[in-house]
Short mmCIF file of C-alpha atoms in Angstrom, two decimals:
data_model
loop_
_atom_site.label_atom_id
_atom_site.label_comp_id
_atom_site.label_asym_id
_atom_site.label_seq_id
_atom_site.Cartn_x
_atom_site.Cartn_y
_atom_site.Cartn_z
CA MET A 125 -214.87 83.27 -20.58
CA HIS A 126 -214.00 86.96 -20.16
CA VAL A 127 -210.73 88.22 -21.67
CA THR A 128 -209.16 90.80 -19.33
CA SER A 129 -206.01 91.62 -21.28
CA GLU A 130 -204.45 90.81 -24.60
CA GLN A 131 -200.85 91.15 -25.73
CA ARG A 132 -199.17 90.46 -29.05
CA LEU A 133 -195.66 89.17 -28.28
CA ASP A 134 -192.63 89.51 -30.51
CA ASP A 135 -192.50 85.78 -31.27
CA GLY A 136 -195.84 85.89 -33.04
CA VAL A 137 -197.74 84.59 -30.03
CA LEU A 138 -200.92 86.13 -28.66
CA GLU A 139 -201.18 86.04 -24.84
CA ARG A 140 -204.66 86.52 -23.39
CA GLU A 141 -205.48 86.68 -19.70
CA PHE A 142 -209.03 85.67 -18.89
CA THR A 143 -211.37 84.81 -16.07
CA LEU A 144 -213.84 81.98 -16.17
CA GLY A 145 -216.40 81.73 -13.35
CA GLY A 146 -214.08 83.87 -11.21
CA ILE A 147 -210.99 81.74 -11.93
CA PRO A 148 -208.07 83.56 -13.61
CA GLY A 149 -206.35 81.91 -16.52
CA ILE A 150 -203.96 82.56 -19.40
CA LEU A 151 -204.17 81.43 -23.02
CA TRP A 152 -201.33 81.53 -25.54
CA THR A 153 -202.05 81.00 -29.24
CA PRO A 154 -199.97 81.21 -32.40
CA GLU A 155 -201.12 84.28 -34.37
CA ARG A 156 -200.89 82.52 -37.69
CA ALA A 157 -202.40 79.06 -37.90
CA SER A 158 -203.73 77.28 -40.96
CA ALA A 159 -205.82 74.76 -39.03
CA PRO A 160 -207.33 74.62 -35.52
CA ALA A 161 -204.39 74.41 -33.08
CA PRO A 162 -204.09 71.39 -30.76
CA LEU A 163 -204.29 72.51 -27.13
CA ILE A 164 -201.89 71.83 -24.28
CA LEU A 165 -203.09 72.41 -20.73
CA ILE A 166 -200.13 73.48 -18.62
CA GLY A 167 -200.29 72.43 -14.99
CA HIS A 168 -198.20 73.99 -12.23
CA PRO A 169 -197.53 73.77 -8.50
CA PRO A 170 -199.90 75.70 -6.21
CA LEU A 171 -197.69 78.78 -5.92
CA GLY A 172 -199.95 81.26 -7.72
CA LEU A 173 -200.15 82.05 -11.42
CA ARG A 174 -198.43 85.43 -11.06
CA ARG A 175 -195.33 83.87 -9.52
CA MET A 176 -195.36 80.98 -12.01
CA HIS A 177 -195.99 83.22 -15.05
CA PRO A 178 -192.41 83.47 -16.39
CA ARG A 179 -191.88 79.70 -16.36
CA LEU A 180 -195.32 78.89 -17.76
CA ALA A 181 -195.10 81.58 -20.46
CA GLY A 182 -191.66 80.31 -21.45
CA ARG A 183 -193.06 76.86 -22.12
CA ALA A 184 -196.31 78.01 -23.70
CA ARG A 185 -194.67 80.51 -26.06
CA TYR A 186 -192.20 77.86 -27.25
CA TYR A 187 -195.06 75.45 -27.98
CA ALA A 188 -197.03 78.14 -29.82
CA ALA A 189 -194.15 79.72 -31.75
CA GLU A 190 -192.24 76.53 -32.67
CA TYR A 191 -195.01 73.94 -32.94
CA GLY A 192 -198.22 75.89 -33.55
CA PHE A 193 -199.90 74.60 -30.38
CA ALA A 194 -202.30 76.61 -28.25
CA ALA A 195 -201.50 76.43 -24.53
CA ALA A 196 -203.52 77.44 -21.50
CA THR A 197 -203.46 77.36 -17.73
CA ILE A 198 -205.75 78.36 -14.88
CA GLU A 199 -205.19 79.33 -11.25
CA LEU A 200 -205.44 76.44 -8.78
CA PRO A 201 -207.99 76.51 -5.94
CA GLY A 202 -206.47 78.16 -2.86
CA SER A 203 -203.60 79.77 -4.83
CA GLY A 204 -202.91 83.33 -6.02
CA ASP A 205 -205.88 85.59 -5.22
CA ARG A 206 -208.32 82.69 -4.88
CA PRO A 207 -209.82 82.00 -1.43
CA ARG A 208 -207.92 79.69 0.91
CA TRP A 209 -209.68 77.01 2.92
CA ALA A 210 -208.77 76.04 6.45
CA ALA A 211 -207.93 72.36 5.88
CA ALA A 212 -205.52 73.18 3.06
CA GLU A 213 -203.78 75.84 5.13
CA GLN A 214 -203.46 73.35 7.95
CA ALA A 215 -201.99 70.73 5.62
CA ARG A 216 -199.47 73.25 4.23
CA ALA A 217 -198.45 74.20 7.75
CA ASP A 218 -198.04 70.51 8.68
CA LEU A 219 -195.89 69.95 5.61
CA ARG A 220 -193.69 72.97 6.38
CA ARG A 221 -193.23 71.80 9.95
CA ALA A 222 -192.24 68.27 8.84
CA LEU A 223 -189.78 69.59 6.24
CA GLU A 224 -188.21 72.08 8.67
CA ALA A 225 -187.83 69.34 11.28
CA GLY A 226 -186.26 67.08 8.64
CA GLU A 227 -188.95 64.49 9.34
CA PRO A 228 -190.43 62.19 6.69
CA VAL A 229 -193.74 63.57 5.38
CA ARG A 230 -196.44 61.24 6.69
CA GLY A 231 -199.06 59.84 4.32
CA GLU A 232 -201.85 61.67 6.16
CA ILE A 233 -200.19 65.02 5.47
CA VAL A 234 -199.76 64.17 1.77
CA ASP A 235 -203.39 63.04 1.53
CA ALA A 236 -204.68 66.18 3.26
CA LEU A 237 -202.53 68.37 1.04
CA VAL A 238 -203.19 66.79 -2.34
CA LEU A 239 -206.49 64.89 -2.43
CA PRO A 240 -208.80 67.89 -1.78
CA LEU A 241 -206.79 69.94 -4.27
CA VAL A 242 -207.28 67.25 -6.93
CA ALA A 243 -210.99 66.98 -6.14
CA ARG A 244 -211.49 70.74 -6.47
CA ALA A 245 -209.15 71.45 -9.38
CA VAL A 246 -210.09 68.70 -11.83
CA PRO A 247 -213.70 69.86 -12.48
CA GLU A 248 -212.37 73.41 -12.98
CA TRP A 249 -209.85 72.27 -15.59
CA ARG A 250 -212.58 70.35 -17.39
CA THR A 251 -214.83 73.43 -17.42
CA ALA A 252 -211.93 75.48 -18.75
CA LEU A 253 -211.43 72.84 -21.43
CA ASP A 254 -215.07 73.24 -22.54
CA ALA A 255 -214.62 77.00 -22.85
CA LEU A 256 -211.21 76.84 -24.55
CA LEU A 257 -212.30 74.30 -27.17
CA ALA A 258 -215.28 76.53 -28.00
CA LEU A 259 -212.92 79.33 -29.09
CA PRO A 260 -212.23 79.79 -32.80
CA GLY A 261 -208.81 78.50 -33.88
CA ILE A 262 -208.49 75.93 -31.08
CA GLY A 263 -209.33 72.32 -31.80
CA GLY A 264 -208.68 68.99 -30.19
CA PRO A 265 -206.85 66.81 -29.46
CA VAL A 266 -205.67 67.97 -26.06
CA GLY A 267 -202.53 67.29 -24.04
CA TYR A 268 -201.82 67.94 -20.36
CA GLU A 269 -198.43 68.64 -18.92
CA GLY A 270 -196.75 69.81 -15.77
CA GLY A 271 -196.75 69.62 -12.06
CA VAL A 272 -199.11 68.49 -9.36
CA ILE A 273 -198.87 65.13 -11.07
CA SER A 274 -201.92 63.91 -9.09
CA ILE A 275 -204.15 66.44 -10.88
CA GLY A 276 -202.73 65.20 -14.17
CA ILE A 277 -203.35 61.57 -13.25
CA ARG A 278 -207.00 62.23 -12.35
CA LEU A 279 -207.50 64.28 -15.53
CA ALA A 280 -205.94 61.53 -17.64
CA VAL A 281 -208.36 59.02 -16.12
CA VAL A 282 -211.60 61.02 -16.28
CA GLU A 283 -211.19 63.36 -19.28
CA PRO A 284 -211.35 61.55 -22.63
CA ARG A 285 -210.42 64.67 -24.62
CA ILE A 286 -206.89 64.48 -23.13
CA VAL A 287 -204.99 62.03 -25.35
CA ALA A 288 -201.39 62.44 -24.13
CA ALA A 289 -199.70 63.77 -21.00
CA GLY A 290 -196.26 64.95 -19.94
CA PHE A 291 -195.86 64.60 -16.19
CA PHE A 292 -193.23 65.86 -13.77
CA ALA A 293 -192.63 63.27 -11.07
CA GLY A 294 -191.59 65.94 -8.64
CA SER A 295 -194.34 66.27 -6.07
CA LEU A 296 -195.76 64.28 -3.19
CA VAL A 297 -198.22 61.66 -4.40
CA PRO A 298 -200.92 60.15 -2.17
CA ALA A 299 -200.95 56.34 -2.02
CA ALA A 300 -204.45 56.33 -3.56
CA MET A 301 -203.09 58.01 -6.70
CA PHE A 302 -200.78 55.03 -7.35
CA GLU A 303 -203.91 52.93 -7.78
CA GLU A 304 -205.43 55.57 -10.02
CA ALA A 305 -202.22 55.61 -12.09
CA ARG A 306 -202.92 52.00 -13.12
CA ARG A 307 -206.04 53.22 -14.88
CA VAL A 308 -204.16 55.74 -17.03
CA THR A 309 -203.88 54.41 -20.58
CA ILE A 310 -202.88 57.43 -22.70
CA PRO A 311 -199.26 57.87 -23.91
CA LEU A 312 -197.07 59.44 -21.23
CA GLN A 313 -193.73 61.15 -20.99
CA VAL A 314 -192.58 61.48 -17.39
CA LEU A 315 -189.80 63.77 -16.18
CA LEU A 316 -187.82 62.76 -13.11
CA GLN A 317 -185.06 64.78 -11.49
CA TRP A 318 -182.62 62.14 -10.25
CA ASP A 319 -181.59 64.12 -7.14
CA ASP A 320 -184.89 65.87 -6.35
CA GLU A 321 -184.57 67.08 -2.75
CA GLY A 322 -188.28 66.96 -2.04
CA ASN A 323 -189.14 63.78 -3.85
CA ASP A 324 -188.25 60.15 -3.23
CA ARG A 325 -186.58 58.60 -6.28
CA GLN A 326 -187.84 55.09 -5.66
CA ALA A 327 -191.41 56.36 -5.19
CA ALA A 328 -191.16 58.17 -8.53
CA LEU A 329 -189.89 55.00 -10.25
CA ASP A 330 -192.69 53.01 -8.63
CA LEU A 331 -195.22 55.53 -9.92
CA PHE A 332 -193.80 55.28 -13.44
CA ASP A 333 -194.04 51.52 -13.13
CA ALA A 334 -197.68 51.77 -12.01
CA PHE A 335 -199.00 53.69 -15.02
CA GLY A 336 -201.20 51.47 -17.17
CA SER A 337 -200.19 53.13 -20.45
CA LYS A 338 -198.70 50.96 -23.17
CA GLU A 339 -196.55 53.87 -24.37
CA LYS A 340 -194.75 55.48 -21.46
CA THR A 341 -191.30 57.03 -21.42
CA LEU A 342 -189.32 58.19 -18.40
CA HIS A 343 -186.80 60.99 -18.89
CA ALA A 344 -184.59 61.03 -15.81
CA ASN A 345 -181.99 63.78 -15.60
CA LEU A 346 -179.23 64.48 -13.13
CA GLY A 347 -179.96 67.36 -10.80
CA GLY A 348 -182.36 68.74 -8.23
CA HIS A 349 -186.02 69.73 -8.35
CA THR A 350 -185.61 72.95 -10.32
CA GLY A 351 -182.79 71.64 -12.52
CA VAL A 352 -184.79 70.18 -15.42
CA PRO A 353 -182.47 70.66 -18.43
CA HIS A 354 -183.58 73.15 -21.05
CA PHE A 355 -183.53 70.50 -23.80
CA GLU A 356 -186.48 68.72 -22.16
CA LEU A 357 -188.70 71.57 -23.36
CA ASP A 358 -188.24 70.51 -26.96
CA ALA A 359 -188.39 66.82 -26.05
CA GLY A 360 -191.78 67.48 -24.50
CA ALA A 361 -192.97 69.45 -27.52
CA ARG A 362 -191.94 66.63 -29.83
CA PHE A 363 -193.79 64.10 -27.69
CA PHE A 364 -196.95 66.19 -28.09
CA ALA A 365 -196.27 66.71 -31.80
CA ARG A 366 -196.34 62.91 -32.22
CA HIS A 367 -199.65 62.55 -30.44
CA LEU A 368 -201.64 65.74 -31.07
CA LYS A 369 -201.27 66.05 -34.82
CA MET B 176 -158.26 51.32 -44.77
CA HIS B 177 -159.26 49.41 -47.87
CA VAL B 178 -162.72 50.09 -49.35
CA THR B 179 -164.20 46.81 -50.64
CA SER B 180 -167.56 48.07 -51.88
CA GLU B 181 -169.33 51.34 -52.36
CA GLN B 182 -173.03 52.03 -52.83
CA ARG B 183 -174.96 55.25 -53.39
CA LEU B 184 -178.32 54.84 -51.61
CA ASP B 185 -181.55 56.57 -52.56
CA ASP B 186 -181.56 58.78 -49.46
CA GLY B 187 -178.38 60.54 -50.59
CA VAL B 188 -176.16 58.44 -48.31
CA LEU B 189 -172.96 56.74 -49.44
CA GLU B 190 -172.37 53.32 -47.84
CA ARG B 191 -168.82 51.99 -47.99
CA GLU B 192 -167.68 48.61 -46.71
CA PHE B 193 -164.02 48.49 -45.76
CA THR B 194 -161.41 46.40 -44.05
CA LEU B 195 -158.80 47.79 -41.71
CA GLY B 196 -156.02 45.48 -40.56
CA GLY B 197 -158.23 42.53 -41.45
CA ILE B 198 -161.27 43.86 -39.54
CA PRO B 199 -164.41 44.48 -41.62
CA GLY B 200 -166.30 47.72 -41.14
CA ILE B 201 -168.94 49.95 -42.70
CA LEU B 202 -168.99 53.72 -43.17
CA TRP B 203 -172.04 55.81 -44.02
CA THR B 204 -171.61 59.43 -45.09
CA PRO B 205 -173.97 62.12 -46.40
CA GLU B 206 -173.18 62.70 -50.08
CA ARG B 207 -173.60 66.45 -49.80
CA ALA B 208 -171.92 68.11 -46.85
CA SER B 209 -170.79 71.71 -46.56
CA ALA B 210 -168.37 71.11 -43.67
CA PRO B 211 -166.58 68.06 -42.26
CA ALA B 212 -169.28 65.77 -40.83
CA PRO B 213 -169.21 64.86 -37.13
CA LEU B 214 -168.75 61.11 -36.70
CA ILE B 215 -170.86 58.65 -34.72
CA LEU B 216 -169.39 55.26 -33.92
CA ILE B 217 -172.21 52.72 -33.81
CA GLY B 218 -171.69 49.85 -31.38
CA HIS B 219 -173.61 46.60 -31.53
CA PRO B 220 -173.95 43.24 -29.77
CA PRO B 221 -171.48 40.48 -30.80
CA LEU B 222 -173.82 38.85 -33.31
CA GLY B 223 -171.86 39.58 -36.47
CA LEU B 224 -172.02 42.66 -38.71
CA ARG B 225 -173.87 40.86 -41.49
CA ARG B 226 -176.75 39.92 -39.19
CA MET B 227 -176.77 43.37 -37.57
CA HIS B 228 -176.52 45.25 -40.88
CA PRO B 229 -180.22 46.16 -41.36
CA ARG B 230 -180.55 47.65 -37.87
CA LEU B 231 -177.20 49.45 -37.99
CA ALA B 232 -177.80 50.79 -41.49
CA GLY B 233 -181.25 52.02 -40.45
CA ARG B 234 -179.73 54.12 -37.69
CA ALA B 235 -176.70 55.28 -39.66
CA ARG B 236 -178.66 56.32 -42.74
CA TYR B 237 -181.08 58.33 -40.59
CA TYR B 238 -178.17 60.14 -38.94
CA ALA B 239 -176.52 60.84 -42.29
CA ALA B 240 -179.63 61.80 -44.27
CA GLU B 241 -181.43 63.81 -41.57
CA TYR B 242 -178.57 65.29 -39.56
CA GLY B 243 -175.53 65.23 -41.84
CA PHE B 244 -173.51 62.97 -39.54
CA ALA B 245 -171.07 60.34 -40.71
CA ALA B 246 -171.52 56.97 -38.98
CA ALA B 247 -169.29 53.92 -38.84
CA THR B 248 -169.02 50.52 -37.26
CA ILE B 249 -166.55 47.63 -37.21
CA GLU B 250 -166.86 43.90 -36.58
CA LEU B 251 -166.23 42.85 -32.98
CA PRO B 252 -163.46 40.39 -32.10
CA GLY B 253 -164.79 36.82 -32.24
CA SER B 254 -167.90 37.78 -34.25
CA GLY B 255 -168.88 37.35 -37.92
CA ASP B 256 -165.98 35.90 -39.90
CA ARG B 257 -163.38 36.92 -37.34
CA PRO B 258 -161.54 34.14 -35.45
CA ARG B 259 -163.10 32.84 -32.23
CA TRP B 260 -161.02 32.23 -29.14
CA ALA B 261 -161.56 29.37 -26.75
CA ALA B 262 -162.24 31.31 -23.55
CA ALA B 263 -164.93 33.42 -25.23
CA GLU B 264 -166.62 30.34 -26.68
CA GLN B 265 -166.56 28.77 -23.22
CA ALA B 266 -168.09 31.89 -21.66
CA ARG B 267 -170.84 31.99 -24.30
CA ALA B 268 -171.61 28.32 -23.66
CA ASP B 269 -171.75 28.94 -19.89
CA LEU B 270 -174.12 31.87 -20.44
CA ARG B 271 -176.40 29.81 -22.69
CA ARG B 272 -176.48 27.01 -20.15
CA ALA B 273 -177.37 29.39 -17.29
CA LEU B 274 -180.12 31.07 -19.32
CA GLU B 275 -181.60 27.77 -20.47
CA ALA B 276 -181.60 26.48 -16.90
CA GLY B 277 -183.26 29.71 -15.78
CA GLU B 278 -180.39 30.31 -13.35
CA PRO B 279 -179.03 33.73 -12.47
CA VAL B 280 -175.94 34.56 -14.53
CA ARG B 281 -173.00 34.48 -12.10
CA GLY B 282 -170.53 37.35 -12.02
CA GLU B 283 -167.69 35.08 -13.16
CA ILE B 284 -169.58 34.26 -16.36
CA VAL B 285 -170.29 37.95 -17.05
CA ASP B 286 -166.65 38.84 -16.42
CA ALA B 287 -165.39 36.04 -18.69
CA LEU B 288 -167.83 37.06 -21.39
CA VAL B 289 -167.38 40.82 -21.38
CA LEU B 290 -164.00 41.87 -19.97
CA PRO B 291 -161.81 40.18 -22.64
CA LEU B 292 -164.16 41.49 -25.34
CA VAL B 293 -163.75 45.04 -24.01
CA ALA B 294 -159.97 44.64 -23.75
CA ARG B 295 -159.71 43.43 -27.36
CA ALA B 296 -162.34 45.66 -28.97
CA VAL B 297 -161.47 49.06 -27.54
CA PRO B 298 -157.98 49.38 -29.16
CA GLU B 299 -159.55 48.32 -32.48
CA TRP B 300 -162.23 51.01 -32.29
CA ARG B 301 -159.54 53.59 -31.50
CA THR B 302 -157.49 52.49 -34.49
CA ALA B 303 -160.59 52.69 -36.65
CA LEU B 304 -161.18 56.20 -35.31
CA ASP B 305 -157.68 57.24 -36.42
CA ALA B 306 -158.36 55.97 -39.93
CA LEU B 307 -161.88 57.40 -40.18
CA LEU B 308 -160.89 60.87 -39.01
CA ALA B 309 -158.12 60.89 -41.62
CA LEU B 310 -160.70 60.60 -44.44
CA PRO B 311 -161.75 63.76 -46.28
CA GLY B 312 -165.17 65.07 -45.26
CA ILE B 313 -165.11 63.57 -41.76
CA GLY B 314 -164.15 65.72 -38.81
CA GLY B 315 -164.46 65.59 -35.09
CA PRO B 316 -166.12 65.71 -32.67
CA VAL B 317 -167.06 62.07 -32.23
CA GLY B 318 -169.98 60.33 -30.55
CA TYR B 319 -170.38 56.66 -29.60
CA GLU B 320 -173.69 54.87 -29.37
CA GLY B 321 -175.15 51.43 -29.03
CA GLY B 322 -174.79 48.12 -27.36
CA VAL B 323 -172.15 46.27 -25.43
CA ILE B 324 -172.35 49.19 -23.03
CA SER B 325 -169.10 48.06 -21.38
CA ILE B 326 -167.18 48.78 -24.59
CA GLY B 327 -168.82 52.21 -24.67
CA ILE B 328 -167.90 52.88 -21.05
CA ARG B 329 -164.23 52.00 -21.60
CA LEU B 330 -164.12 54.09 -24.79
CA ALA B 331 -165.71 57.05 -23.00
CA VAL B 332 -163.03 56.82 -20.31
CA VAL B 333 -159.94 56.34 -22.46
CA GLU B 334 -160.73 58.09 -25.77
CA PRO B 335 -160.76 61.89 -25.48
CA ARG B 336 -162.03 62.37 -29.04
CA ILE B 337 -165.40 60.90 -27.99
CA VAL B 338 -167.34 63.82 -26.50
CA ALA B 339 -170.85 62.33 -26.06
CA ALA B 340 -172.33 58.84 -25.86
CA GLY B 341 -175.71 57.20 -26.22
CA PHE B 342 -175.77 53.90 -24.34
CA PHE B 343 -178.26 51.03 -24.31
CA ALA B 344 -178.47 49.58 -20.80
CA GLY B 345 -179.44 46.22 -22.17
CA SER B 346 -176.51 43.91 -21.68
CA LEU B 347 -174.73 42.19 -18.82
CA VAL B 348 -172.24 44.51 -17.13
CA PRO B 349 -169.27 43.24 -15.07
CA ALA B 350 -169.04 44.67 -11.56
CA ALA B 351 -165.70 46.25 -12.46
CA MET B 352 -167.39 48.37 -15.14
CA PHE B 353 -169.59 50.04 -12.49
CA GLU B 354 -166.40 51.46 -11.01
CA GLU B 355 -165.23 52.52 -14.46
CA ALA B 356 -168.60 54.20 -15.05
CA ARG B 357 -167.80 56.65 -12.24
CA ARG B 358 -164.91 57.93 -14.33
CA VAL B 359 -167.11 58.74 -17.33
CA THR B 360 -167.62 62.51 -17.51
CA ILE B 361 -168.97 63.15 -21.04
CA PRO B 362 -172.68 63.87 -21.63
CA LEU B 363 -174.72 60.65 -21.79
CA GLN B 364 -178.13 59.56 -22.97
CA VAL B 365 -178.97 56.08 -21.72
CA LEU B 366 -181.76 53.88 -23.09
CA LEU B 367 -183.41 51.39 -20.76
CA GLN B 368 -186.14 48.94 -21.71
CA TRP B 369 -188.32 48.75 -18.60
CA ASP B 370 -189.19 45.06 -19.08
CA ASP B 371 -185.94 43.80 -20.62
CA GLU B 372 -186.01 40.01 -20.25
CA GLY B 373 -182.25 39.61 -20.17
CA ASN B 374 -181.39 42.61 -18.06
CA ASP B 375 -182.00 43.47 -14.44
CA ARG B 376 -183.83 46.81 -14.12
CA GLN B 377 -182.33 47.73 -10.77
CA ALA B 378 -178.81 46.98 -12.04
CA ALA B 379 -179.45 49.28 -15.01
CA LEU B 380 -180.68 52.07 -12.72
CA ASP B 381 -177.64 51.56 -10.47
CA LEU B 382 -175.37 51.85 -13.51
CA PHE B 383 -177.08 55.08 -14.59
CA ASP B 384 -176.60 56.35 -11.05
CA ALA B 385 -172.91 55.42 -11.13
CA PHE B 386 -171.96 57.45 -14.21
CA GLY B 387 -169.83 60.45 -13.25
CA SER B 388 -171.20 62.70 -15.99
CA LYS B 389 -172.81 66.00 -14.99
CA GLU B 390 -175.21 65.77 -17.93
CA LYS B 391 -176.83 62.36 -18.07
CA THR B 392 -180.35 61.51 -19.17
CA LEU B 393 -182.12 58.16 -18.85
CA HIS B 394 -184.82 57.32 -21.38
CA ALA B 395 -186.77 54.37 -19.99
CA ASN B 396 -189.48 52.92 -22.20
CA LEU B 397 -192.06 50.24 -21.61
CA GLY B 398 -191.29 46.98 -23.37
CA GLY B 399 -188.76 44.20 -23.79
CA HIS B 400 -185.18 44.11 -25.04
CA THR B 401 -185.94 44.56 -28.73
CA GLY B 402 -188.86 46.95 -28.21
CA VAL B 403 -187.03 50.30 -28.18
CA PRO B 404 -189.62 52.71 -29.65
CA HIS B 405 -188.88 54.15 -33.07
CA PHE B 406 -189.01 57.73 -31.77
CA GLU B 407 -185.84 57.12 -29.73
CA LEU B 408 -183.89 57.17 -33.00
CA ASP B 409 -184.61 60.85 -33.45
CA ALA B 410 -184.19 61.55 -29.73
CA GLY B 411 -180.70 60.05 -29.99
CA ALA B 412 -179.89 62.07 -33.10
CA ARG B 413 -180.97 65.28 -31.38
CA PHE B 414 -178.80 64.45 -28.37
CA PHE B 415 -175.80 64.14 -30.70
CA ALA B 416 -176.83 67.27 -32.61
CA ARG B 417 -176.58 69.21 -29.33
CA HIS B 418 -173.11 67.92 -28.56
CA LEU B 419 -171.37 67.31 -31.89
CA LYS B 420 -172.07 70.60 -33.65
#
């Protein structure tokens, strides 16, 4: 892990940009911590870290400043400055075309869009986890939160260091991931925007139903995809505080 | 309002039992308060205050001790030591018979069970509100929370002093109350037990959908009717803290 920039922020949080095997990432840590900080991995849609930075930093700095958590994220394959691959570009184009035509998004498009992304991203997040947990001041346990819920589902199934997850049921989910959701057993808190334009409400409820976890909570709020109420930030932090401490 | 007993509890909460026009009630207040305490009315199923006391006191004392709220409840018509009336007894017997036979509960039974209870209870809660807000140390604004969601819906529609409500979507709701739910506009937090034996999940989701409020949040948790997780107590308190302060 190679730190490329470091910034002390006015809320007592240290923000470090890094690269790891050519993948850019960001780490936020509380400057003062008495014990190793639990770590939250912050997922995001494949729109590029630079564009997502304000939203991600807002969440991460709140976790670090208010709850003493470390938080980190990495660039997704095919996003930001990372190389595209032809099949993903094709799937994105197919999705755009379907949405512009007002057509339902066929399962094949969803599979082509999401499954290769999950397959490529998950090993990268696990490698990042190795490197992050090796840093001084960061300890387990680990939580995962955020978008591309399919990446979160796969991580929750395969990565035993992740002990709790906060998902956002706001993206297209391949049918195969519903089966994988049954194998998730860690505590979950799932956000659902009741009037999400790009997401089918019943499918999101079915996905919540499918999770195998004994402790799972759905927080459904009125409003569209980007309208998650501000108070859910603290509700998420408190969920992690229950499980990561 | 006539106080019949008064007890200082070890968490710094004062519990007073009272009667008001022949109706028993209980009031919990924080002993030390710098300003008039916001008030939460705590609803409950028609099982009698004495039987419900441990659960109600658990909630009320947490609100008072941790958040400085006052909390109060009154006996429902036809419950505890209050006089029964024949139609309600008949409706309860019809419900029992349907449940024991494993039959669906017909709309006429739900209507006969709930609508007269709402019609009788709501004016009593409003009268209690008058008396409670006249006490020193208790000020507005007021929240309502708890069971018999139909009573809560009617109160939210007709009582302007109630500015936020936490509902439990765990009881039978007459069809007419779905229409009334559209007229509710105050912020809501609604609890739903995902596997509630006595409550239809889809009906509960439809009711959440029907509420007219711009801010409404559904907290759905795995488990049966009595399995609401302990952490929802604090989530409810924080909802009221946002709206009553």
